[in-house]
Short mmCIF file of C-alpha atoms in Angstrom, two decimals:
data_model
loop_
_atom_site.label_atom_id
_atom_site.label_comp_id
_atom_site.label_asym_id
_atom_site.label_seq_id
_atom_site.Cartn_x
_atom_site.Cartn_y
_atom_site.Cartn_z
CA MET A 7 -12.76 -32.83 1.39
CA SER A 8 -9.70 -30.52 0.73
CA LYS A 9 -9.40 -27.06 2.16
CA ARG A 10 -9.26 -25.68 -1.30
CA LEU A 11 -12.37 -27.45 -2.51
CA ILE A 12 -14.20 -26.08 0.63
CA PHE A 13 -13.23 -22.65 -0.20
CA ALA A 14 -14.11 -23.28 -3.92
CA LEU A 15 -17.62 -24.30 -2.99
CA THR A 16 -18.07 -21.68 -0.25
CA GLY A 17 -17.07 -18.79 -2.79
CA THR A 18 -19.39 -20.13 -5.39
CA VAL A 19 -22.42 -20.51 -3.17
CA LEU A 20 -21.82 -17.01 -1.55
CA GLY A 21 -21.74 -15.47 -5.10
CA VAL A 22 -25.00 -17.09 -6.06
CA LEU A 23 -26.64 -16.25 -2.68
CA ILE A 24 -25.76 -12.53 -3.22
CA LEU A 25 -27.29 -12.63 -6.73
CA LEU A 26 -30.53 -13.98 -5.41
CA LEU A 27 -30.81 -11.78 -2.33
CA PRO A 28 -33.13 -8.73 -2.81
CA LEU A 29 -30.55 -6.09 -1.96
CA ARG A 30 -32.38 -2.57 -1.96
CA GLY A 31 -30.84 -0.31 -4.55
CA LEU A 32 -29.22 -3.00 -6.72
CA ASP A 33 -30.61 -4.65 -9.81
CA ALA A 34 -29.84 -8.17 -10.78
CA VAL A 35 -26.74 -7.03 -12.82
CA SER A 36 -25.25 -5.12 -10.03
CA ARG A 37 -25.95 -7.95 -7.62
CA ALA A 38 -24.17 -10.26 -9.87
CA GLY A 39 -21.17 -7.91 -9.84
CA LEU A 40 -21.15 -7.86 -6.06
CA GLY A 41 -21.45 -11.74 -5.97
CA ILE A 42 -18.52 -12.08 -8.40
CA LEU A 43 -16.49 -9.88 -6.06
CA ALA A 44 -17.41 -12.01 -3.03
CA TRP A 45 -16.54 -15.27 -4.88
CA ALA A 46 -13.24 -13.72 -5.93
CA ILE A 47 -12.28 -12.72 -2.37
CA VAL A 48 -13.11 -16.10 -0.96
CA TRP A 49 -11.06 -17.79 -3.67
CA TRP A 50 -8.16 -15.48 -2.95
CA VAL A 51 -8.38 -16.22 0.73
CA GLY A 52 -8.52 -19.90 0.14
CA ARG A 53 -5.82 -19.90 -2.66
CA VAL A 54 -8.04 -22.03 -4.71
CA LEU A 55 -6.15 -20.96 -7.86
CA PRO A 56 -3.16 -18.67 -8.18
CA ASP A 57 -4.04 -15.23 -7.34
CA TYR A 58 -3.73 -13.87 -10.93
CA VAL A 59 -5.75 -16.68 -12.26
CA THR A 60 -8.69 -15.84 -10.07
CA ALA A 61 -8.25 -12.22 -11.03
CA LEU A 62 -8.43 -12.80 -14.73
CA LEU A 63 -11.46 -15.14 -14.31
CA MET A 64 -13.13 -12.52 -12.22
CA CYS A 65 -12.51 -10.06 -15.27
CA VAL A 66 -14.03 -12.46 -17.64
CA LEU A 67 -17.07 -13.03 -15.49
CA TYR A 68 -17.60 -9.30 -15.34
CA MET A 69 -17.64 -9.26 -19.13
CA LEU A 70 -19.80 -12.27 -19.72
CA ILE A 71 -22.43 -11.94 -16.84
CA CYS A 72 -22.36 -8.14 -16.13
CA SER A 73 -21.65 -6.97 -19.82
CA VAL A 74 -18.76 -4.62 -18.41
CA PRO A 75 -16.71 -3.60 -21.54
CA ILE A 76 -13.39 -5.15 -21.84
CA GLU A 77 -11.76 -1.65 -21.96
CA THR A 78 -13.31 -0.92 -18.49
CA VAL A 79 -12.40 -4.34 -16.92
CA PHE A 80 -8.76 -4.04 -18.09
CA SER A 81 -8.56 -0.35 -17.77
CA ALA A 82 -5.65 -0.65 -15.40
CA PHE A 83 -3.35 -2.13 -18.12
CA SER A 84 -3.69 1.28 -19.84
CA GLN A 85 -3.03 3.32 -16.75
CA SER A 86 0.21 4.72 -15.47
CA THR A 87 0.15 2.54 -12.18
CA PHE A 88 0.49 -0.71 -14.10
CA TRP A 89 3.35 0.51 -16.18
CA LEU A 90 4.91 2.10 -13.14
CA LEU A 91 4.83 -1.20 -11.40
CA LEU A 92 6.20 -3.12 -14.45
CA SER A 93 9.13 -0.82 -14.90
CA SER A 94 9.69 -0.71 -11.02
CA PHE A 95 9.79 -4.45 -11.00
CA ALA A 96 12.37 -4.49 -13.86
CA LEU A 97 14.52 -2.04 -12.15
CA SER A 98 14.32 -4.01 -8.99
CA LEU A 99 15.36 -7.14 -10.85
CA GLY A 100 18.19 -5.30 -12.35
CA LEU A 101 19.41 -4.17 -8.83
CA SER A 102 19.13 -7.59 -7.45
CA ARG A 103 20.92 -9.36 -10.35
CA CYS A 104 23.83 -7.01 -10.49
CA GLY A 105 24.52 -7.25 -6.82
CA LEU A 106 23.84 -3.52 -6.00
CA MET A 107 20.88 -4.52 -3.76
CA ASP A 108 23.15 -6.79 -1.65
CA ARG A 109 25.59 -4.04 -1.41
CA MET A 110 22.87 -1.53 -0.23
CA ALA A 111 21.79 -4.14 2.34
CA VAL A 112 25.47 -4.35 3.65
CA TYR A 113 25.82 -0.57 3.90
CA ILE A 114 22.58 -0.55 5.93
CA LEU A 115 23.79 -3.29 8.17
CA ARG A 116 27.11 -1.30 8.69
CA LEU A 117 25.13 1.92 9.65
CA PHE A 118 22.81 0.15 12.22
CA PRO A 119 24.01 -2.36 14.80
CA ASN A 120 23.63 -6.01 13.96
CA SER A 121 20.31 -6.76 15.89
CA PHE A 122 16.62 -7.02 14.75
CA ALA A 123 15.78 -3.99 16.80
CA TRP A 124 18.21 -1.69 15.02
CA GLN A 125 17.65 -3.17 11.54
CA ALA A 126 13.90 -2.76 11.98
CA LEU A 127 14.55 0.91 12.99
CA GLY A 128 16.91 1.28 9.89
CA LEU A 129 14.12 0.26 7.55
CA LEU A 130 11.56 2.47 9.39
CA THR A 131 14.03 5.41 8.99
CA ALA A 132 14.70 4.70 5.36
CA GLY A 133 11.11 4.97 4.53
CA ALA A 134 10.65 8.23 6.39
CA VAL A 135 13.75 9.80 4.86
CA ILE A 136 12.81 9.18 1.24
CA GLY A 137 9.01 9.68 1.91
CA PRO A 138 8.68 13.26 0.90
CA PHE A 139 10.90 12.97 -2.16
CA ILE A 140 9.05 10.27 -4.11
CA PRO A 141 5.24 10.77 -4.59
CA ASN A 142 4.66 7.11 -5.40
CA LEU A 143 4.44 4.67 -2.52
CA SER A 144 4.53 1.68 -4.74
CA ALA A 145 7.80 2.89 -6.31
CA LYS A 146 9.35 3.05 -2.80
CA ALA A 147 8.11 -0.41 -2.03
CA ALA A 148 9.69 -1.79 -5.28
CA ILE A 149 13.02 -0.32 -4.16
CA LEU A 150 13.08 -1.05 -0.36
CA ALA A 151 11.31 -4.45 -0.22
CA PRO A 152 14.39 -6.32 -1.96
CA VAL A 153 16.57 -4.36 0.38
CA ALA A 154 14.64 -5.59 3.32
CA GLN A 155 14.87 -9.12 1.95
CA SER A 156 18.59 -8.87 1.48
CA ILE A 157 19.09 -7.60 5.08
CA SER A 158 16.91 -10.49 6.39
CA GLY A 159 18.82 -13.10 4.46
CA THR A 160 22.20 -11.69 5.48
CA MET A 161 21.09 -11.79 9.11
CA GLY A 162 20.21 -15.46 8.73
CA ASN A 163 16.51 -15.23 9.00
CA LYS A 164 14.50 -18.05 7.52
CA ASP A 165 11.84 -17.26 4.89
CA ARG A 166 8.58 -16.06 6.54
CA SER A 167 9.86 -16.48 10.00
CA LYS A 168 9.09 -14.11 12.79
CA ALA A 169 12.11 -11.91 12.31
CA SER A 170 11.66 -11.84 8.49
CA SER A 171 8.05 -10.89 8.79
CA GLY A 172 9.01 -8.15 11.38
CA LEU A 173 11.57 -6.70 9.02
CA TYR A 174 9.01 -6.74 6.17
CA LEU A 175 6.53 -4.96 8.32
CA ALA A 176 8.90 -2.28 9.39
CA MET A 177 9.78 -1.77 5.77
CA LEU A 178 6.11 -1.61 4.77
CA THR A 179 4.99 0.70 7.61
CA GLY A 180 8.13 2.73 7.22
CA ILE A 181 6.77 3.67 3.80
CA ARG A 182 3.04 3.97 4.75
CA SER A 183 3.24 6.06 7.97
CA PRO A 184 5.19 9.09 6.52
CA ALA A 185 2.81 9.41 3.70
CA PRO A 186 0.12 11.43 5.57
CA LEU A 187 2.95 13.58 7.04
CA PHE A 188 4.04 15.19 3.74
CA ILE A 189 1.73 16.37 0.97
CA SER A 190 4.51 15.35 -1.53
CA ALA A 191 4.93 11.84 -0.17
CA SER A 192 1.90 10.24 -2.07
CA VAL A 193 -0.51 11.13 -4.92
CA LEU A 194 -3.25 10.90 -2.16
CA GLY A 195 -1.77 14.16 -0.56
CA TYR A 196 -2.22 16.15 -3.78
CA ALA A 197 -5.68 14.42 -4.24
CA LEU A 198 -6.97 15.64 -0.97
CA VAL A 199 -5.57 19.14 -1.49
CA GLY A 200 -7.71 19.18 -4.67
CA LEU A 201 -10.82 18.02 -2.86
CA TYR A 202 -10.73 20.45 -0.09
CA PRO A 203 -12.53 23.88 -0.55
CA ASP A 204 -10.26 26.59 -1.88
CA GLU A 205 -9.76 28.36 1.49
CA ILE A 206 -8.59 25.23 3.07
CA SER A 207 -6.25 24.32 0.19
CA ARG A 208 -4.59 27.76 0.35
CA GLU A 209 -4.13 27.52 4.15
CA PHE A 210 -2.58 24.07 4.07
CA THR A 211 0.89 24.62 2.69
CA MET A 212 3.56 22.03 3.01
CA LEU A 213 4.67 23.39 6.29
CA ARG A 214 1.07 23.83 7.73
CA TRP A 215 0.18 20.32 6.68
CA PHE A 216 3.40 18.88 8.34
CA GLU A 217 2.63 20.71 11.49
CA CYS A 218 -0.90 19.35 11.87
CA ALA A 219 -0.02 15.70 10.82
CA LEU A 220 3.05 15.47 13.04
CA PRO A 221 1.18 14.35 16.21
CA TRP A 222 -0.45 11.55 14.48
CA PHE A 223 2.76 10.41 12.91
CA LEU A 224 4.84 10.47 16.10
CA VAL A 225 2.22 8.40 17.96
CA VAL A 226 1.92 5.82 15.01
CA SER A 227 5.75 5.61 14.53
CA VAL A 228 6.62 5.00 18.23
CA LEU A 229 3.67 2.47 18.87
CA ASP A 230 4.38 0.78 15.52
CA TYR A 231 8.14 0.29 16.36
CA ILE A 232 7.46 -1.04 19.90
CA LEU A 233 4.75 -3.47 18.71
CA ILE A 234 6.99 -4.88 15.81
CA LEU A 235 9.75 -5.51 18.40
CA ARG A 236 7.35 -7.28 20.85
CA LEU A 237 5.54 -9.26 18.19
CA TYR A 238 8.22 -10.29 15.86
CA SER A 239 11.61 -10.07 17.44
CA PRO A 240 13.34 -13.35 17.47
CA GLY A 241 14.23 -13.21 21.14
CA LYS A 242 17.30 -12.68 23.22
CA GLY A 243 18.39 -16.32 22.62
CA THR A 244 18.28 -15.91 18.89
CA ARG A 245 20.95 -13.87 17.24
CA PRO A 246 22.10 -13.52 13.66
CA ASP A 247 24.93 -15.74 12.44
CA SER A 248 27.87 -13.47 13.22
CA GLU A 249 30.27 -15.10 10.93
CA LYS A 250 27.82 -14.78 8.00
CA VAL A 251 27.22 -11.11 8.87
CA ARG A 252 30.87 -10.20 9.33
CA GLY A 253 31.39 -11.97 5.85
CA ALA A 254 28.60 -9.96 4.32
CA ILE A 255 29.95 -6.74 5.74
CA SER A 256 33.45 -7.27 4.20
CA MET A 257 32.04 -8.72 0.97
CA PRO A 258 31.65 -5.66 -1.22
CA GLY A 259 34.73 -4.83 -3.23
CA LYS A 260 34.89 -2.47 -6.15
CA MET A 261 31.62 -1.83 -7.97
CA SER A 262 31.34 -3.64 -11.17
CA PRO A 263 30.50 -1.70 -14.37
CA ARG A 264 26.98 -3.16 -14.24
CA GLU A 265 26.50 -2.00 -10.68
CA LYS A 266 27.67 1.45 -11.60
CA THR A 267 25.25 1.56 -14.65
CA MET A 268 22.29 0.57 -12.39
CA LEU A 269 23.27 2.95 -9.69
CA VAL A 270 23.32 5.96 -12.13
CA ILE A 271 20.02 4.99 -13.65
CA VAL A 272 18.27 4.44 -10.40
CA ALA A 273 19.73 7.63 -8.96
CA ALA A 274 18.56 9.52 -11.94
CA THR A 275 15.10 7.89 -11.73
CA MET A 276 14.69 8.82 -8.07
CA LEU A 277 15.78 12.45 -8.80
CA LEU A 278 13.33 12.70 -11.61
CA TRP A 279 10.54 11.22 -9.38
CA ALA A 280 11.50 13.73 -6.50
CA THR A 281 11.37 16.73 -8.86
CA GLU A 282 8.16 15.81 -10.91
CA ASN A 283 6.52 19.05 -9.89
CA LEU A 284 9.33 21.02 -11.58
CA HIS A 285 9.70 19.21 -14.84
CA GLY A 286 6.24 17.77 -15.14
CA ILE A 287 7.38 14.49 -16.46
CA PRO A 288 5.08 11.66 -15.02
CA ALA A 289 6.57 9.05 -12.91
CA ALA A 290 5.41 6.27 -15.06
CA ALA A 291 7.23 7.89 -18.05
CA VAL A 292 10.34 8.24 -16.06
CA SER A 293 10.10 4.60 -14.88
CA ILE A 294 9.58 3.19 -18.35
CA ALA A 295 12.50 5.27 -19.80
CA SER A 296 14.70 4.07 -16.96
CA MET A 297 13.69 0.48 -17.67
CA CYS A 298 14.64 0.87 -21.33
CA ALA A 299 17.90 2.48 -20.43
CA ALA A 300 18.72 -0.38 -17.98
CA MET A 301 17.96 -2.85 -20.90
CA ALA A 302 19.90 -0.90 -23.50
CA THR A 303 23.11 -0.58 -21.45
CA GLY A 304 22.98 -4.21 -20.08
CA GLY A 305 21.84 -3.37 -16.55
CA ILE A 306 18.99 -5.88 -17.37
CA SER A 307 19.69 -8.68 -19.85
CA GLN A 308 17.15 -9.68 -22.25
CA GLU A 309 17.10 -13.16 -20.82
CA GLU A 310 16.57 -11.83 -17.29
CA PHE A 311 13.62 -9.74 -18.53
CA LYS A 312 12.07 -12.81 -19.98
CA THR A 313 12.50 -15.34 -17.22
CA GLY A 314 13.31 -13.28 -14.19
CA MET A 315 10.26 -11.07 -14.06
CA ASN A 316 7.42 -12.50 -12.14
CA TRP A 317 4.76 -11.99 -14.76
CA GLY A 318 1.90 -13.69 -12.74
CA PRO A 319 1.90 -11.09 -10.07
CA LEU A 320 1.91 -8.33 -12.63
CA LEU A 321 -1.19 -9.74 -14.20
CA PHE A 322 -2.86 -9.87 -10.88
CA VAL A 323 -1.92 -6.28 -10.19
CA GLY A 324 -3.38 -5.20 -13.53
CA ALA A 325 -6.63 -7.18 -13.04
CA ALA A 326 -7.16 -6.28 -9.38
CA THR A 327 -6.46 -2.67 -9.94
CA GLY A 328 -8.95 -2.45 -12.71
CA LEU A 329 -11.61 -3.70 -10.25
CA ALA A 330 -12.45 -0.26 -9.27
CA SER A 331 -13.51 0.70 -12.74
CA ALA A 332 -15.70 -2.33 -13.10
CA LEU A 333 -17.44 -1.59 -9.69
CA SER A 334 -17.88 1.97 -10.72
CA TYR A 335 -19.43 0.96 -14.00
CA LEU A 336 -21.85 -1.21 -12.15
CA GLY A 337 -22.82 1.47 -9.53
CA LEU A 338 -21.47 -0.59 -6.64
CA ASP A 339 -19.15 2.13 -5.37
CA GLU A 340 -21.95 4.61 -4.87
CA TRP A 341 -24.23 1.90 -3.32
CA ILE A 342 -21.70 1.02 -0.65
CA ILE A 343 -21.37 4.78 0.15
CA GLY A 344 -25.15 4.93 0.46
CA VAL A 345 -25.13 1.97 2.78
CA CYS A 346 -22.56 3.51 5.15
CA ARG A 347 -24.10 7.06 5.14
CA PRO A 348 -26.58 6.31 7.98
CA VAL A 349 -23.65 5.23 10.20
CA LEU A 350 -22.05 8.60 9.75
CA ASP A 351 -25.46 10.43 10.36
CA ALA A 352 -25.96 8.54 13.57
CA ALA A 353 -22.49 9.54 14.76
CA ALA A 354 -22.86 13.26 13.98
CA SER A 355 -23.56 14.08 17.61
CA SER A 356 -19.88 13.91 18.66
CA PRO A 357 -16.83 14.96 16.62
CA VAL A 358 -14.78 12.05 18.18
CA LEU A 359 -17.43 9.61 17.40
CA PHE A 360 -17.85 11.06 13.97
CA LEU A 361 -14.14 10.61 13.09
CA VAL A 362 -14.13 7.10 14.51
CA SER A 363 -17.08 6.19 12.39
CA VAL A 364 -15.38 7.73 9.28
CA PHE A 365 -12.39 5.57 9.97
CA GLY A 366 -14.46 2.57 10.22
CA VAL A 367 -16.52 3.36 7.04
CA VAL A 368 -13.28 3.88 5.03
CA ILE A 369 -12.09 0.49 5.95
CA LEU A 370 -15.30 -1.12 4.95
CA VAL A 371 -15.41 0.79 1.62
CA ARG A 372 -11.96 -0.44 0.86
CA PHE A 373 -13.10 -4.01 0.66
CA VAL A 374 -15.18 -3.04 -2.38
CA VAL A 375 -13.25 -0.02 -3.82
CA ALA A 376 -9.89 -1.45 -4.61
CA SER A 377 -8.38 1.90 -5.57
CA GLU A 378 -7.22 4.17 -2.78
CA VAL A 379 -7.69 7.26 -4.89
CA ALA A 380 -11.11 6.21 -6.02
CA ALA A 381 -12.16 5.57 -2.33
CA VAL A 382 -10.87 8.94 -1.19
CA ASN A 383 -12.79 10.75 -4.06
CA LEU A 384 -15.93 8.96 -3.34
CA ILE A 385 -15.91 9.50 0.43
CA MET A 386 -14.81 13.02 0.36
CA VAL A 387 -17.58 13.98 -1.98
CA PHE A 388 -20.08 13.83 0.82
CA LEU A 389 -17.71 14.08 3.89
CA VAL A 390 -16.55 17.66 3.12
CA PRO A 391 -19.94 19.22 3.36
CA MET A 392 -20.98 16.89 6.15
CA SER A 393 -18.02 17.86 8.37
CA ALA A 394 -18.66 21.46 7.75
CA GLU A 395 -22.16 21.14 8.95
CA LEU A 396 -20.88 19.59 12.16
CA GLY A 397 -18.40 22.45 12.66
CA ILE A 398 -15.55 20.24 12.13
CA ASP A 399 -12.63 21.37 9.95
CA PRO A 400 -12.83 19.36 6.67
CA TRP A 401 -9.01 19.00 6.70
CA VAL A 402 -9.36 16.75 9.90
CA ALA A 403 -12.11 14.75 8.35
CA GLY A 404 -9.99 14.22 5.25
CA PHE A 405 -6.96 13.34 7.31
CA ALA A 406 -8.96 10.56 9.03
CA VAL A 407 -9.80 9.22 5.66
CA TYR A 408 -6.16 9.36 4.60
CA THR A 409 -5.03 7.54 7.72
CA ALA A 410 -7.68 4.72 7.19
CA VAL A 411 -7.45 4.14 3.42
CA CYS A 412 -4.51 1.75 3.50
CA PRO A 413 -5.73 -1.72 4.78
CA TRP A 414 -3.92 -4.78 3.41
CA PHE A 415 -6.17 -7.62 4.70
CA PHE A 416 -5.96 -8.82 1.17
CA LEU A 417 -3.36 -8.24 -1.43
CA TYR A 418 -5.73 -6.63 -3.87
CA GLN A 419 -6.66 -3.89 -1.43
CA ASN A 420 -3.21 -2.34 -1.25
CA PRO A 421 -0.94 -1.78 -4.25
CA VAL A 422 1.88 -0.83 -1.91
CA HIS A 423 1.80 -4.01 0.05
CA MET A 424 1.23 -5.96 -3.28
CA THR A 425 4.22 -4.37 -4.84
CA ALA A 426 6.51 -4.99 -1.80
CA TYR A 427 5.15 -8.64 -1.36
CA TYR A 428 6.11 -9.56 -4.95
CA ALA A 429 9.08 -7.43 -5.09
CA SER A 430 10.51 -9.54 -2.25
CA GLY A 431 9.36 -12.72 -3.94
CA GLY A 432 6.67 -13.42 -1.42
CA ASN A 433 9.31 -15.02 0.80
CA MET A 434 9.43 -12.50 3.58
CA ILE A 435 6.06 -12.92 5.14
CA LYS A 436 2.88 -14.86 5.00
CA GLN A 437 -0.29 -12.94 3.77
CA SER A 438 -2.08 -14.19 6.90
CA THR A 439 0.80 -12.71 9.09
CA ALA A 440 0.55 -9.44 7.23
CA ALA A 441 -3.29 -9.34 7.45
CA GLY A 442 -3.05 -9.89 11.37
CA TYR A 443 -0.67 -6.95 11.72
CA CYS A 444 -2.84 -4.74 9.40
CA ALA A 445 -5.49 -4.87 12.23
CA VAL A 446 -2.85 -3.90 14.76
CA TYR A 447 -1.62 -0.95 12.57
CA LEU A 448 -5.13 0.35 11.83
CA ALA A 449 -5.83 0.20 15.59
CA ILE A 450 -2.67 2.16 16.24
CA SER A 451 -3.58 4.65 13.44
CA LEU A 452 -7.05 5.23 15.00
CA LEU A 453 -5.69 5.71 18.55
CA ALA A 454 -3.18 8.12 17.16
CA LEU A 455 -5.98 10.00 15.41
CA VAL A 456 -7.93 10.43 18.63
CA LEU A 457 -5.00 11.26 20.83
CA SER A 458 -3.76 13.86 18.45
CA MET A 459 -7.20 15.59 18.37
CA ALA A 460 -6.33 17.47 21.51
CA PHE A 461 -3.22 18.88 19.94
CA ARG A 462 -5.13 19.79 16.67
CA ASN A 463 -7.64 21.55 18.94
CA TRP A 464 -4.91 23.34 20.49
CA ILE A 465 -3.47 24.76 17.26
CA GLY A 466 -6.87 25.64 16.00
CA VAL A 467 -7.49 22.91 13.39
CA LEU A 468 -10.19 20.66 14.87
CA TYR A 469 -13.01 23.25 14.87
CA ILE A 470 -13.85 25.69 12.22
#
């Protein structure tokens, strides 16, 4: 019996069993919805069908079995996230095809010495530098993932090798780690500010937030870099092809008109993204306009848009992102929160134990609630008053949620990883490798959260 057939049967049996189990608080329709989700996860893990085919079948089953309206199941296709990803993928395609992405990779190679350690540091630094200026993590991933792929290829790394995987993870965590450090680095920062009580929202200016989040960020960044080097460095005996690197460094000549066109368009796009609070134009609108400008000026040819875009992953992104709306329609999001509530109540005797429990609950919730923003909103609804009852500053509880809300054990869980994975053609890292380091990164994040509590107590944030 083939591996795919085993996963196919396992997923189907698991889905049926969940439907038949008498789960308290769920009716037959909701149990069916939970069973469909379990079936889809198993099929995604086993690669029974292409990811986007399983995702679309999942949507169909929600409509047929659970009577979820089509506009709910496919709601993501009408939301800004999908169109931002579509246009970001198109811009990434234009950057790659015109040669500008390779030029950027060469410039980074020139800036940092030619070694795995330095290039990984360069990618971590790039994410931190642009972190506060672009409030959309997926947009950063769409830009930096092809750069990381070009660097890895130029250094002579094989696809999905240790070194290639390490550079990918440096790029991904370089985007992810600075997000909780700056309110402006992600929409989640703004979402949390809106969910806190007014007195806390007024207190936590950009500078105050940065001051309180800095201990966590420093611990995570240092440990993340050290572990990437230890786990993924190709070793002292394995060095990049010096001739190839030297050739790559001397390769760029004068920029072509197409490169100049794409450079202007991307620079303008990033500037408008960074100043969204000033002009009020949504990031998705900016991205779509930039895509149209690139196509109108020849930065992206019509043929490239038809054949060069990876439409399957885009369908997967749309279907998987819409999962949050379908689960909410069936009441499964509130049910999972209710299941986790006793865990937090039991941990209420100790602030440290409480925050550790919050961290664990968030990770569990993210297996069911595919949207990070939706998960944060759901959890903060009861977490703010609960933390206040314990005498813990709600900002700390919310920050714990923020640091745990990013798992990428599966592609559907994390749109940033999903964007980076497909923007690099899925060639830099195996999903199983990425999932393994996800566990490591979450452990680092939790350790940093606990270690930084002493500092937070010193600056008067931990306790009310």
